[in-house]
Short mmCIF file of C-alpha atoms in Angstrom, two decimals:
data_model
loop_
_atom_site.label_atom_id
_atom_site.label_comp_id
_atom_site.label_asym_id
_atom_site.label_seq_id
_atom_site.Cartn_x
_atom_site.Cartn_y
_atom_site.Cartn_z
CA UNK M 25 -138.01 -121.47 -219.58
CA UNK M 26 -139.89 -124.66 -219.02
CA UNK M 27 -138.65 -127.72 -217.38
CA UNK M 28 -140.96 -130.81 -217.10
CA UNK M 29 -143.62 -128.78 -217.65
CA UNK M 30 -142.78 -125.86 -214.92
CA UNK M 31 -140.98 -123.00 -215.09
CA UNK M 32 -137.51 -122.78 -213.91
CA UNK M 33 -137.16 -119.32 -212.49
CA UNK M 34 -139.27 -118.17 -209.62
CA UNK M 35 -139.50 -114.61 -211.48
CA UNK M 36 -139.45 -113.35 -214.37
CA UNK M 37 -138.02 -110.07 -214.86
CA UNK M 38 -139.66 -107.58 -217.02
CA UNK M 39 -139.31 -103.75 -218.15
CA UNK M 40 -142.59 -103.60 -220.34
CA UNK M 41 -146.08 -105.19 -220.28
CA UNK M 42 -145.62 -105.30 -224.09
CA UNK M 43 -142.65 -108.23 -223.06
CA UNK M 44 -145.39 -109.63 -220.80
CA UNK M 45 -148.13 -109.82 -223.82
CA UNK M 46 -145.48 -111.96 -225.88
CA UNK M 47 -144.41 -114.05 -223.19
CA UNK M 48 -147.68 -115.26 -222.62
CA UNK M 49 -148.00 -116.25 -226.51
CA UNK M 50 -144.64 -117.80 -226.49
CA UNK M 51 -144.67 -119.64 -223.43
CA UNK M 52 -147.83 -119.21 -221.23
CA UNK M 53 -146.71 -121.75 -218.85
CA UNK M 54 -144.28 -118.95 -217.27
CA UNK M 55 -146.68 -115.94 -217.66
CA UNK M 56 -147.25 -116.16 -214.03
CA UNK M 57 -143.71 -115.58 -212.73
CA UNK M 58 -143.95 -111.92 -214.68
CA UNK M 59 -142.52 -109.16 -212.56
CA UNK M 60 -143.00 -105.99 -214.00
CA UNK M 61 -139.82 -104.01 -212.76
CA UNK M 62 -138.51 -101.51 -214.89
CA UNK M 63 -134.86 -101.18 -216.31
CA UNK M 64 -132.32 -100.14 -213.94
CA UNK M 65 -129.77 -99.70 -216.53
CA UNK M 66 -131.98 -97.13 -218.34
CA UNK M 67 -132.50 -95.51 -215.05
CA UNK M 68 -128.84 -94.98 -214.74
CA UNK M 69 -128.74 -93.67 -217.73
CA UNK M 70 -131.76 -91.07 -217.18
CA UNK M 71 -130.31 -90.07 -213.89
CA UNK M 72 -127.01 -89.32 -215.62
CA UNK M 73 -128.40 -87.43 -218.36
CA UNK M 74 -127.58 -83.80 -216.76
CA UNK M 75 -124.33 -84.69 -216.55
CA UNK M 76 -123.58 -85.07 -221.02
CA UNK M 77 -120.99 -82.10 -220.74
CA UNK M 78 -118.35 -83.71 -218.16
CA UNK M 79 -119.22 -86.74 -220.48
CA UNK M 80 -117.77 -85.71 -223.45
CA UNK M 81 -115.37 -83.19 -221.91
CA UNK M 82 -113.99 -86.47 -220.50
CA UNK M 83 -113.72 -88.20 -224.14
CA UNK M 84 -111.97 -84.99 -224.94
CA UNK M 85 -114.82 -83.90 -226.87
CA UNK M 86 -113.49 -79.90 -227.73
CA UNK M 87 -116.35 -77.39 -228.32
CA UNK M 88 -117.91 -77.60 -232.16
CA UNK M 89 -117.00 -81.49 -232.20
CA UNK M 90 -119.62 -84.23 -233.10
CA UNK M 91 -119.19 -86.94 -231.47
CA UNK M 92 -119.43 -90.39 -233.06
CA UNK M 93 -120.00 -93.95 -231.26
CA UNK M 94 -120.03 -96.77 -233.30
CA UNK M 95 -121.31 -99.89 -231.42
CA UNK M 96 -121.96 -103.55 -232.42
CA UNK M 97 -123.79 -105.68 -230.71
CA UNK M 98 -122.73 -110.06 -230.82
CA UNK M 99 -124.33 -112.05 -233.67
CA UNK M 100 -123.33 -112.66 -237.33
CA UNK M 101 -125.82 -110.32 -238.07
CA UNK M 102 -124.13 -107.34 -235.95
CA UNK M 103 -122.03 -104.48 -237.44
CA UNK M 104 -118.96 -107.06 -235.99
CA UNK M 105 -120.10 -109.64 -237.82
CA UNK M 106 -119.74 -111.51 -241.07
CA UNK M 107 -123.37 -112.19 -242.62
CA UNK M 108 -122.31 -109.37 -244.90
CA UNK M 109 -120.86 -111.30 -248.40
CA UNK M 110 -117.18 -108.93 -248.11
CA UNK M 111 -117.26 -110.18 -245.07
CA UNK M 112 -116.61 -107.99 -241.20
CA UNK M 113 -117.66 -104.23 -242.00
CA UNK M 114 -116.83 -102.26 -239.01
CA UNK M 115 -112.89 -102.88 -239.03
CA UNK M 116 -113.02 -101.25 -242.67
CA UNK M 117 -115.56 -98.72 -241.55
CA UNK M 118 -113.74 -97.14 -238.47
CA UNK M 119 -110.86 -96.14 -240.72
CA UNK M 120 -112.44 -94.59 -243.29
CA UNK M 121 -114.52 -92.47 -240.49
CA UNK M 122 -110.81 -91.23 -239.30
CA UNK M 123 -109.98 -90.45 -242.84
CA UNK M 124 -113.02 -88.93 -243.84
CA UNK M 125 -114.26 -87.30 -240.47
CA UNK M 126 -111.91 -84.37 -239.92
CA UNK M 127 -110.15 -84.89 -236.39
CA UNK M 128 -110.87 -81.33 -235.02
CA UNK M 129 -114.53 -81.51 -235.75
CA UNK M 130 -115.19 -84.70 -234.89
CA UNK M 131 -114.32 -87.40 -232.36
CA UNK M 132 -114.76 -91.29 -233.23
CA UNK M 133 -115.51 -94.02 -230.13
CA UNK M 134 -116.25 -98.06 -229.96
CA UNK M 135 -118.70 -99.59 -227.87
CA UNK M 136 -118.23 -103.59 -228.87
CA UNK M 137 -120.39 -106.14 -226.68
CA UNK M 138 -118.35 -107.99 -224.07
CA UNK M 139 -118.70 -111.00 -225.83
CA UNK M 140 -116.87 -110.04 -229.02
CA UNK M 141 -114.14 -109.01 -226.38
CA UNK M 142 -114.21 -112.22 -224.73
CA UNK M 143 -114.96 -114.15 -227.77
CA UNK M 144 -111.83 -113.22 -230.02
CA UNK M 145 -109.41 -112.12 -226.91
CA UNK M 146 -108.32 -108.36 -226.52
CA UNK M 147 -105.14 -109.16 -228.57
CA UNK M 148 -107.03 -109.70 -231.92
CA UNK M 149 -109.98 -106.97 -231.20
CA UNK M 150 -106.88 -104.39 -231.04
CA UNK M 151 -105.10 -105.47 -234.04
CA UNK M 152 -108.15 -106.00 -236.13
CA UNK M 153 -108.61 -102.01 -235.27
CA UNK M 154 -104.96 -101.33 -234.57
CA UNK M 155 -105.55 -98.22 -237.73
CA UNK M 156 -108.60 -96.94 -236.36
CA UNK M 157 -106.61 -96.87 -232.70
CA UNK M 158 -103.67 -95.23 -234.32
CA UNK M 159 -106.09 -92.73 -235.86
CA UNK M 160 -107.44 -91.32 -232.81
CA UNK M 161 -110.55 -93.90 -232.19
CA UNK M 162 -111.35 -94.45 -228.81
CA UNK M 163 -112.06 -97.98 -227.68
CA UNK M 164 -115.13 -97.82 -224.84
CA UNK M 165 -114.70 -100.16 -221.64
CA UNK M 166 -118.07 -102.18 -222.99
CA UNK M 167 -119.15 -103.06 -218.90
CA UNK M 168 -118.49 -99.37 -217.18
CA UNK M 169 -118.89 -96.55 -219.28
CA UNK M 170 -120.66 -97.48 -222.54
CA UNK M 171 -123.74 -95.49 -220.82
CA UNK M 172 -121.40 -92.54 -220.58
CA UNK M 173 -120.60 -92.89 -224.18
CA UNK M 174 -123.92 -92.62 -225.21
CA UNK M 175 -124.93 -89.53 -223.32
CA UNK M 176 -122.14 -87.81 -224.47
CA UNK M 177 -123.23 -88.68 -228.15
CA UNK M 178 -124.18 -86.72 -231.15
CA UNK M 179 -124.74 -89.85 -233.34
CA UNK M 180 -125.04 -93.38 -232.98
CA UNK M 181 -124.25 -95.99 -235.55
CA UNK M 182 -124.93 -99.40 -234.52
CA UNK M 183 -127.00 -102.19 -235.11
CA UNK M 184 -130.11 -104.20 -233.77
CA UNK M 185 -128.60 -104.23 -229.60
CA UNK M 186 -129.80 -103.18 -226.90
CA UNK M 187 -126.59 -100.29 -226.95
CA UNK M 188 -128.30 -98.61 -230.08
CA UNK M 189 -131.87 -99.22 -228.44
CA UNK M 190 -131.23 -97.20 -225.66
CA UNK M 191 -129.16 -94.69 -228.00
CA UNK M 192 -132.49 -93.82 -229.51
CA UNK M 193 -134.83 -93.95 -226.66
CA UNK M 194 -132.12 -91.18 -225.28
CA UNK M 195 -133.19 -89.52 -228.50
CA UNK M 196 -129.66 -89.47 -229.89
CA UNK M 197 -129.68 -89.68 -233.73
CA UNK M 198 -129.35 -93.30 -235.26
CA UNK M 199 -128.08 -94.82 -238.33
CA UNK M 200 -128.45 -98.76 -238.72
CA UNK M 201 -124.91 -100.07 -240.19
CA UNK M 202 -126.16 -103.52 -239.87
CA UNK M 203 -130.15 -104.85 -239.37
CA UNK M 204 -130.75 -108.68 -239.24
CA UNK M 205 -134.67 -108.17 -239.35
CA UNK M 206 -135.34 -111.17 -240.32
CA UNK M 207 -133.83 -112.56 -237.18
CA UNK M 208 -136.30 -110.49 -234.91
CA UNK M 209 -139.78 -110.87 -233.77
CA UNK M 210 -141.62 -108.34 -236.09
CA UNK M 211 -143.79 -107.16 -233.25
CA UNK M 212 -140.67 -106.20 -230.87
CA UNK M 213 -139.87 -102.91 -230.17
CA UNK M 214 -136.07 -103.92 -231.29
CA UNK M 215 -137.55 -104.27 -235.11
CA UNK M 216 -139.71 -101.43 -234.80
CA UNK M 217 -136.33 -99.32 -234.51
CA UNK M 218 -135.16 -101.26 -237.77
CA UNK M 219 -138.14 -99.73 -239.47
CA UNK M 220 -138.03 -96.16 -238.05
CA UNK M 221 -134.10 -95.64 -238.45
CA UNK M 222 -132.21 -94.47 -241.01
CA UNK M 223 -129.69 -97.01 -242.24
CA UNK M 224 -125.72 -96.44 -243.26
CA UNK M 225 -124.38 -96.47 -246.82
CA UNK M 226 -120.96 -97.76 -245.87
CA UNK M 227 -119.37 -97.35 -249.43
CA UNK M 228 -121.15 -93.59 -249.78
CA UNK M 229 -119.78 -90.66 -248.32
CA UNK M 230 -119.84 -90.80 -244.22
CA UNK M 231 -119.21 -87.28 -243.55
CA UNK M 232 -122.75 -86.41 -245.36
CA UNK M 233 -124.47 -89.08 -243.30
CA UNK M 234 -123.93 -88.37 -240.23
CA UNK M 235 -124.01 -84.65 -240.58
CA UNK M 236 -127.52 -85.31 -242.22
CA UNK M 237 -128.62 -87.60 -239.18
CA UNK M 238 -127.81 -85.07 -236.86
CA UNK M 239 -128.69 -81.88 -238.46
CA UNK M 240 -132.27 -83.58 -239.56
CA UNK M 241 -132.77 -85.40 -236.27
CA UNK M 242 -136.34 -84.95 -234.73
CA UNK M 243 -135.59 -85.59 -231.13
CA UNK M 244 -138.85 -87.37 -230.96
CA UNK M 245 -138.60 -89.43 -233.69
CA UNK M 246 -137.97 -92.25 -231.38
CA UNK M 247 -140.74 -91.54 -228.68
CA UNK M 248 -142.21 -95.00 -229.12
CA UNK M 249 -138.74 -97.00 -228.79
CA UNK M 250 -138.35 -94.79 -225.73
CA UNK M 251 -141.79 -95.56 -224.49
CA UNK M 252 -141.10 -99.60 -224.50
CA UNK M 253 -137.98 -99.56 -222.87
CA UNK M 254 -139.38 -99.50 -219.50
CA UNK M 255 -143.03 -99.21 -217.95
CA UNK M 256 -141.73 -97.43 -215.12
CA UNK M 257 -138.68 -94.82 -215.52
CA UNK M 258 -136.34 -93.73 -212.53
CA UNK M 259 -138.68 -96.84 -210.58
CA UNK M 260 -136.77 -99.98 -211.05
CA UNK M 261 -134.72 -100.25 -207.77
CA UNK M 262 -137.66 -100.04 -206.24
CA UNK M 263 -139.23 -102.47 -207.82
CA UNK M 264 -136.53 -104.92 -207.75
CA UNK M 265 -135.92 -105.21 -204.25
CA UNK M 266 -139.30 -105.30 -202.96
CA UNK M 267 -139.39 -108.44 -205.75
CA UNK M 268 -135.78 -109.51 -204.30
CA UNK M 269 -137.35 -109.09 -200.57
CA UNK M 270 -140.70 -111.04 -201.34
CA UNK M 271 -138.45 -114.07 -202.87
CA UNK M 272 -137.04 -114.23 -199.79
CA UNK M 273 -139.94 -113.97 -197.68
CA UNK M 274 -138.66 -111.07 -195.08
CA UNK M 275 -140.16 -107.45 -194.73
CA UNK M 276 -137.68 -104.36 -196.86
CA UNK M 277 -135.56 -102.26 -194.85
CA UNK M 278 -137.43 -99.38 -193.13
CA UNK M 279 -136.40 -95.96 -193.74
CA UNK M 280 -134.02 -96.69 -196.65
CA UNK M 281 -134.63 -96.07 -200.06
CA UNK M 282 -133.61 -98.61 -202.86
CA UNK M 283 -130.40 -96.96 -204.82
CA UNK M 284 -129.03 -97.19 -208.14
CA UNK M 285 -124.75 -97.09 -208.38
CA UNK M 286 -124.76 -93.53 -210.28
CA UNK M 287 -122.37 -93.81 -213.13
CA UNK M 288 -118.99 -93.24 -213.02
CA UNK M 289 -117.23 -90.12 -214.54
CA UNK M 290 -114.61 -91.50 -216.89
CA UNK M 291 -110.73 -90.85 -216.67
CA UNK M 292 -110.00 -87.80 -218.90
CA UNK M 293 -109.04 -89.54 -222.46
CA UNK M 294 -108.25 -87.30 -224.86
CA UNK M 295 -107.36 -88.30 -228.56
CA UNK M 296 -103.71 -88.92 -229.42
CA UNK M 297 -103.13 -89.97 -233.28
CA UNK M 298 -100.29 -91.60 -233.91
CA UNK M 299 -101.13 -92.63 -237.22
CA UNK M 300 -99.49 -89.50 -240.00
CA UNK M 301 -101.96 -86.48 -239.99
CA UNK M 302 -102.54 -84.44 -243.71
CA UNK M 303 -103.31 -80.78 -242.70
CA UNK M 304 -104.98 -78.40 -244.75
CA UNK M 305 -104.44 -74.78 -244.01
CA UNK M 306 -105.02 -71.64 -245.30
CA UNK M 307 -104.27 -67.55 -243.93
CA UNK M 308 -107.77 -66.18 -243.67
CA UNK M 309 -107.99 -62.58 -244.04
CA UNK M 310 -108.96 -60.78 -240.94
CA UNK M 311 -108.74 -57.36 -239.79
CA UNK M 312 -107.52 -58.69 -236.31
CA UNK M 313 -105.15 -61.47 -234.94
CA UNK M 314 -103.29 -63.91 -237.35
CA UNK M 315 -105.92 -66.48 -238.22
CA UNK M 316 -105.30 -69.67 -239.77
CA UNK M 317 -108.28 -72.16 -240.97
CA UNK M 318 -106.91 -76.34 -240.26
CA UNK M 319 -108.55 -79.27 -241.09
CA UNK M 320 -106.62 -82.23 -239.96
CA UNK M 321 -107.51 -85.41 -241.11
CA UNK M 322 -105.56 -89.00 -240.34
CA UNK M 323 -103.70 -89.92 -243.60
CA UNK M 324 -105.15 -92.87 -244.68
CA UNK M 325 -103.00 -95.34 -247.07
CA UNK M 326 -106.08 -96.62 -248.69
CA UNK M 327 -107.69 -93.51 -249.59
CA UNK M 328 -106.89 -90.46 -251.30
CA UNK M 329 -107.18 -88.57 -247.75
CA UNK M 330 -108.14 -84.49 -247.02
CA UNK M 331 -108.01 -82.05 -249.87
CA UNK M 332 -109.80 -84.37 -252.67
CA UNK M 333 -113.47 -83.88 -252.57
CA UNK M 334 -116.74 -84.98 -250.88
CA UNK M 335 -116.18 -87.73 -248.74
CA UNK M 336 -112.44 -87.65 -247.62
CA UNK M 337 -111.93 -84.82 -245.05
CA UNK M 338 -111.82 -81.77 -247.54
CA UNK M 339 -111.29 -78.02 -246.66
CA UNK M 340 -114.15 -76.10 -246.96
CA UNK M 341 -117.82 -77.76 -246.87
CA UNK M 342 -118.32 -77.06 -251.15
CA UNK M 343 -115.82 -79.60 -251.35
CA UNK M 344 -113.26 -76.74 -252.85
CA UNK M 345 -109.63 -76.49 -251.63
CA UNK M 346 -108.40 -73.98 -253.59
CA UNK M 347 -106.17 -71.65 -251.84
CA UNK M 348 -105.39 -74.25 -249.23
CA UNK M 349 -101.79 -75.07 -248.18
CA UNK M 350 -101.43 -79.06 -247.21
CA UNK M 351 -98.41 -80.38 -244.89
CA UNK M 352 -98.22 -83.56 -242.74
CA UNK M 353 -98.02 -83.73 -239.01
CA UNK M 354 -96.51 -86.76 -237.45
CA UNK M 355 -96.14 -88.15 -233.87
CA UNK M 356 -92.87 -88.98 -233.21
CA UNK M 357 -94.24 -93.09 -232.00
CA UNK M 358 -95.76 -93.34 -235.44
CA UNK M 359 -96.28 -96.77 -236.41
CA UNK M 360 -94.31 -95.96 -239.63
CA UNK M 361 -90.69 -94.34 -238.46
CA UNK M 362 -89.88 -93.61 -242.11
CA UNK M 363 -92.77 -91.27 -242.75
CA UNK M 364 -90.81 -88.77 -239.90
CA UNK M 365 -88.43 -87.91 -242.98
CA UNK M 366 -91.20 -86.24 -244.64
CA UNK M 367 -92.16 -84.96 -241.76
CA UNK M 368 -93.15 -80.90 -241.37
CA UNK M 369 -94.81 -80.98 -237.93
CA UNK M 370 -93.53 -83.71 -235.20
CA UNK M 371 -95.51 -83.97 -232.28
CA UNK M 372 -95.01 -85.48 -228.51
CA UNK M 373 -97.64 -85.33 -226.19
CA UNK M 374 -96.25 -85.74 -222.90
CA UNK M 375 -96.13 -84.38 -219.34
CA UNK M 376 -93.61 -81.39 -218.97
CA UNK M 377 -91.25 -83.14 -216.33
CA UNK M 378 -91.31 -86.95 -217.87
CA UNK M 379 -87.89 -87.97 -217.06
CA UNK M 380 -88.00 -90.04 -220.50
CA UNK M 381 -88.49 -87.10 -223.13
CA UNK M 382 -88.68 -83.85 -221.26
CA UNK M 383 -88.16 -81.06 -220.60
CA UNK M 384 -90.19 -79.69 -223.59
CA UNK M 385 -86.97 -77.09 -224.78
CA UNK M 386 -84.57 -80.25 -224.43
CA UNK M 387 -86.82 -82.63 -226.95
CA UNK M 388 -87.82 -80.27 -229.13
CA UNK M 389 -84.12 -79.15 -230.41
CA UNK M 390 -83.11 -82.94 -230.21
CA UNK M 391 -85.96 -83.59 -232.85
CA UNK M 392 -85.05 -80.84 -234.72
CA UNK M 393 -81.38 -82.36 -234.91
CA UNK M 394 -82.70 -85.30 -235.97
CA UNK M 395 -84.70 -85.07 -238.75
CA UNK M 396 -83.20 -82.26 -240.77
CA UNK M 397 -86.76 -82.23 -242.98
CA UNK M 398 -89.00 -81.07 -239.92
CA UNK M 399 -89.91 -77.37 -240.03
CA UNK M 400 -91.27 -77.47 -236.52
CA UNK M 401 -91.57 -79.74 -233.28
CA UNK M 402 -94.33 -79.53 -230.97
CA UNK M 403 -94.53 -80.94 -227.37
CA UNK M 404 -98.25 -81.39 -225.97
CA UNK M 405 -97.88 -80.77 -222.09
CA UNK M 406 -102.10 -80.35 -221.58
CA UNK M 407 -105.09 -79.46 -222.45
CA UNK M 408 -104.68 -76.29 -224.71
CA UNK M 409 -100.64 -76.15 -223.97
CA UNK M 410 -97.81 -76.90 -225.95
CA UNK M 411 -94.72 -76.03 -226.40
CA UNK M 412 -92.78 -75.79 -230.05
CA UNK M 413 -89.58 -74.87 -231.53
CA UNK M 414 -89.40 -73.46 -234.89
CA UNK M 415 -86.39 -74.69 -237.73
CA UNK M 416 -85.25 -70.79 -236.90
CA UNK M 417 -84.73 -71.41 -233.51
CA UNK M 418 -87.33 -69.88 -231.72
CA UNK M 419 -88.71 -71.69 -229.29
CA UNK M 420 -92.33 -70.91 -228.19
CA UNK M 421 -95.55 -71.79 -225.88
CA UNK M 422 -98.71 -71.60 -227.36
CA UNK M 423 -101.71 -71.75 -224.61
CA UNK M 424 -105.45 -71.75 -225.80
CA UNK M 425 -107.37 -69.40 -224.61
CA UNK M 426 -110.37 -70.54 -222.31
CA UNK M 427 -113.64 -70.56 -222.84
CA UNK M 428 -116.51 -68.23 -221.19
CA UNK M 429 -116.73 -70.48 -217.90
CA UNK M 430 -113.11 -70.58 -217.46
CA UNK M 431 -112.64 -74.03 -218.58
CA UNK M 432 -110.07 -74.93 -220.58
CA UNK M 433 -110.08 -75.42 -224.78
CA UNK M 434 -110.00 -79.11 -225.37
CA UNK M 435 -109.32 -78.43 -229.02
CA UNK M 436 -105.95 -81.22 -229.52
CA UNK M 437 -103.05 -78.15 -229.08
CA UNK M 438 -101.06 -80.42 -231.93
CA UNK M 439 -103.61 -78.23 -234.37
CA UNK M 440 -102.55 -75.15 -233.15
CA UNK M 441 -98.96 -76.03 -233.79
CA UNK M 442 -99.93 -77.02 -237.31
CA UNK M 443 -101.85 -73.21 -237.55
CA UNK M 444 -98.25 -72.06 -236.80
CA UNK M 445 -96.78 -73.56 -238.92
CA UNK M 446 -98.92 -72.78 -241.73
CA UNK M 447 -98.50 -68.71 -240.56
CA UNK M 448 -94.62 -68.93 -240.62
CA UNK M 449 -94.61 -71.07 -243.82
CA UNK M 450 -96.87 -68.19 -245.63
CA UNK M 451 -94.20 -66.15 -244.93
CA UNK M 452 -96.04 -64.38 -242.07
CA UNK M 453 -93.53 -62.79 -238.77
CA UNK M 454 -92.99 -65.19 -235.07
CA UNK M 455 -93.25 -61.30 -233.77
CA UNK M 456 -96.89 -60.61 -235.26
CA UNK M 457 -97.74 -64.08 -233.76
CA UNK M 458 -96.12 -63.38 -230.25
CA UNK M 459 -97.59 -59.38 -230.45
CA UNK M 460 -101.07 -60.38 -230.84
CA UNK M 461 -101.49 -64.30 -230.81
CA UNK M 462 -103.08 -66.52 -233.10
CA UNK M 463 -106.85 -67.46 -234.02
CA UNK M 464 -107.29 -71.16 -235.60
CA UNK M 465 -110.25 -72.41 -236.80
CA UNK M 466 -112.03 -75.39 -236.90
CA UNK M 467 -114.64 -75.93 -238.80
CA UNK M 468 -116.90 -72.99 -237.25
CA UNK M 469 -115.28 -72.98 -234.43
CA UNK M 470 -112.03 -69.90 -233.15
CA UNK M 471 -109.43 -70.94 -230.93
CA UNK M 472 -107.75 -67.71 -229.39
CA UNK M 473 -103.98 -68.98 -228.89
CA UNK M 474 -101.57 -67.01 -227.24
CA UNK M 475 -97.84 -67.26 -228.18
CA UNK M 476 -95.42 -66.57 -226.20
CA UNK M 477 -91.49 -66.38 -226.53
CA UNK M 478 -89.22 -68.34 -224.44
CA UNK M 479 -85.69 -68.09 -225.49
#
């Protein structure tokens, strides 16, 4: 900060007077170019807070889902790094939460610092997570709408940045995959959030964790962390550009008020797995509509995947599936052609007039003719729509029902083809489905799906 003596910058920017008490002991010489100013990019974040839903309904975040964002700051000692002995965890960790983590309850994203982008080249970040991609992780543009990622949150597991920082001081639930405390000042807020947060188990079961952090979360278990991050909230463009204007030596503009950019409202980015899906099902019995229970979880090659037990995207919470029926869904650009053979469910998600694939009817009996194994083939036009034709011949839409305020069920309509599937496959009627519809559930959550008949 120092150069022969004097400091180098004019003025030194500063969200906290608890940064301003360690300056001074680390380099009193500067002390005096201390501008207190607040954080604008907290500020953006606070003025975007009402605005969570369209957040996460833009992640494609369906009602009943937990959202997960995983984010690693740039230092050996990150969750990207490799102080750990077996070397860089979060490429091992992101497909195991895809495995484990079933895909209609949950929702996985990646906030990774610019600098790991920049530092390793786009190519190589994608392939290191080219399964977690395949799986249905989202990968979060780490300049524009990281801030939206964390609003839309429902747990954050990170590391000791400034991304998990402001996760807590948002109040979002926390868990510490990597902590270099050693590497901090002890007396910084940053390691004061080592010390207050829970930390991941990697190797343990993730499921548990994060439905523990977020079912046990005190919302104001991080009140101090949020206190420190700035000394004057919704304040800093203020701040800034009377300190810009007095740098400069010439009088603010009258009559205008100093604005923040409010953030962005991300392109609508649903998830699209095109790594093999295992599907649990099983016919519930209910005095009304059909209703099917799925749990869909991405078939993982290194684990033993849904159905076996704590830890790997079972059936019901105890961990029992007993009286559950499994088949595997497939996307028709799976990495791995070959596992289409085995396929029961093929899926294409797809707009109804694409020129390449459609019309829905046309691709659905060409699949069909192709891989004599498939019992059904499902085309994903929308949100809540798809359209599928059954190894019988008929061929069907199946339209969720929306919700309450007339917006539309985000739950991934490549789950409600699996629910039919499992109904005809139990030996259950396409009439009783087209009569009445079809209820799915998700975890604790029923999708009303309507079926209709079109040839």
């Amino acid at each position: 900060m120092l150069h022969d003596g004097r400091p180098l910058a004019a003025a030194t920017v500063l969200s906290h007077p608890e940064q301003l008490g360690r300056l001074r002991a680390a380099c009193p010489e500067a002390a005096g170019t201390a501008v207190l100013a607040g954080d604008p990019c907290y500020d953006r974040i606070l003025a975007a807070l009402p605005h969570r839903d369209r957040f996460r309904r833009a992640l494609g975040v369906a009602a009943g889902q937990r959202l997960v964002v995983v984010n690693s700051t740039w230092s050996p000692g990150s969750l990207f790094g490799d102080d750990d002995s077996e070397g860089d965890l979060l490429p091992s960790l992101l497909p195991r939460l895809a495995a484990e983590l079933p895909a209609d309850e949950y929702r996985t994203a990646a906030v990774l610092h610019p600098n790991i982008w920049h530092g390793h080249g786009p190519g190589q970040i994608r392939a290191w997570l080219d399964r977690a991609r395949h799986a249905g992780l989202a990968l979060v543009d780490p300049l524009e709408d990281w801030r939206q990622a964390l609003i839309a949150a429902d747990c954050v597991i990170g590391d000791h940045g400034s991304v998990t920082y402001y996760a807590a001081a948002i109040g979002r639930p926390v868990l510490l995959g990597a902590f270099p405390g050693g590497a901090l000042d002890p007396d910084s807020p940053v390691a004061a959030l080592g010390r207050a947060a829970p930390r991941l188990r990697p190797y343990d079961d993730l499921r548990a964790q994060v439905d523990r952090a977020v079912d046990r979360h005190d919302p104001g278990s991080f009140r101090a962390q949020a206190e420190h991050v700035s000394s004057a909230p919704g304040r800093s463009a203020a701040l800034l550009r009377r300190a810009f204007y007095g740098l400069i030596g010439i009088p603010e503009p009258a009559g205008r008020p100093a604005l923040l950019d409010p953030l962005r409202l991300p392109s609508y980015a649903p998830a699209e797995r095109t790594a093999p899906v295992r599907v649990l099902s099983r016919l519930t019995d209910a005095s009304g509509p059909p209703e099917i229970a799925v749990v869909r979880c991405a078939a993982d090659d290194d684990g033993p995947g849904p159905g076996y037990g704590s830890g790997y995207g079972y059936g019901p919470d105890s961990g029992d599936d007993i009286g559950w029926d499994a088949h595997t869904s497939v996307h028709e650009d799976t990495p791995d052609p070959g596992r289409l053979r085995i396929a029961d469910v093929i899926v294409r998600y797809a707009a109804a007039d694409d020129p390449r694939v459609g019309p829905p009817a046309a691709w659905t009996a060409e699949v069909l003719g192709q891989h004599p194994g498939c019992a059904l083939a499902a085309y994903v036009t929308g949100p809540g729509r798809c359209t599928v034709r059954t190894r019988g011949g008929d061929l069907l839409r199946l339209t969720a029902r929306p919700g309450a305020d007339g917006r539309a069920d985000l739950c991934d309509p490549a789950a409600h083809a699996s629910a039919l599937h499992a109904w005809l496959a139990g030996g259950k009627s396409v009439e009783e489905a087209v009569a009445s519809g079809i209820t799915v559930v998700t975890g604790r959550v029923r999708h009303g799906v309507d079926v209709e008949r079109l040839g």
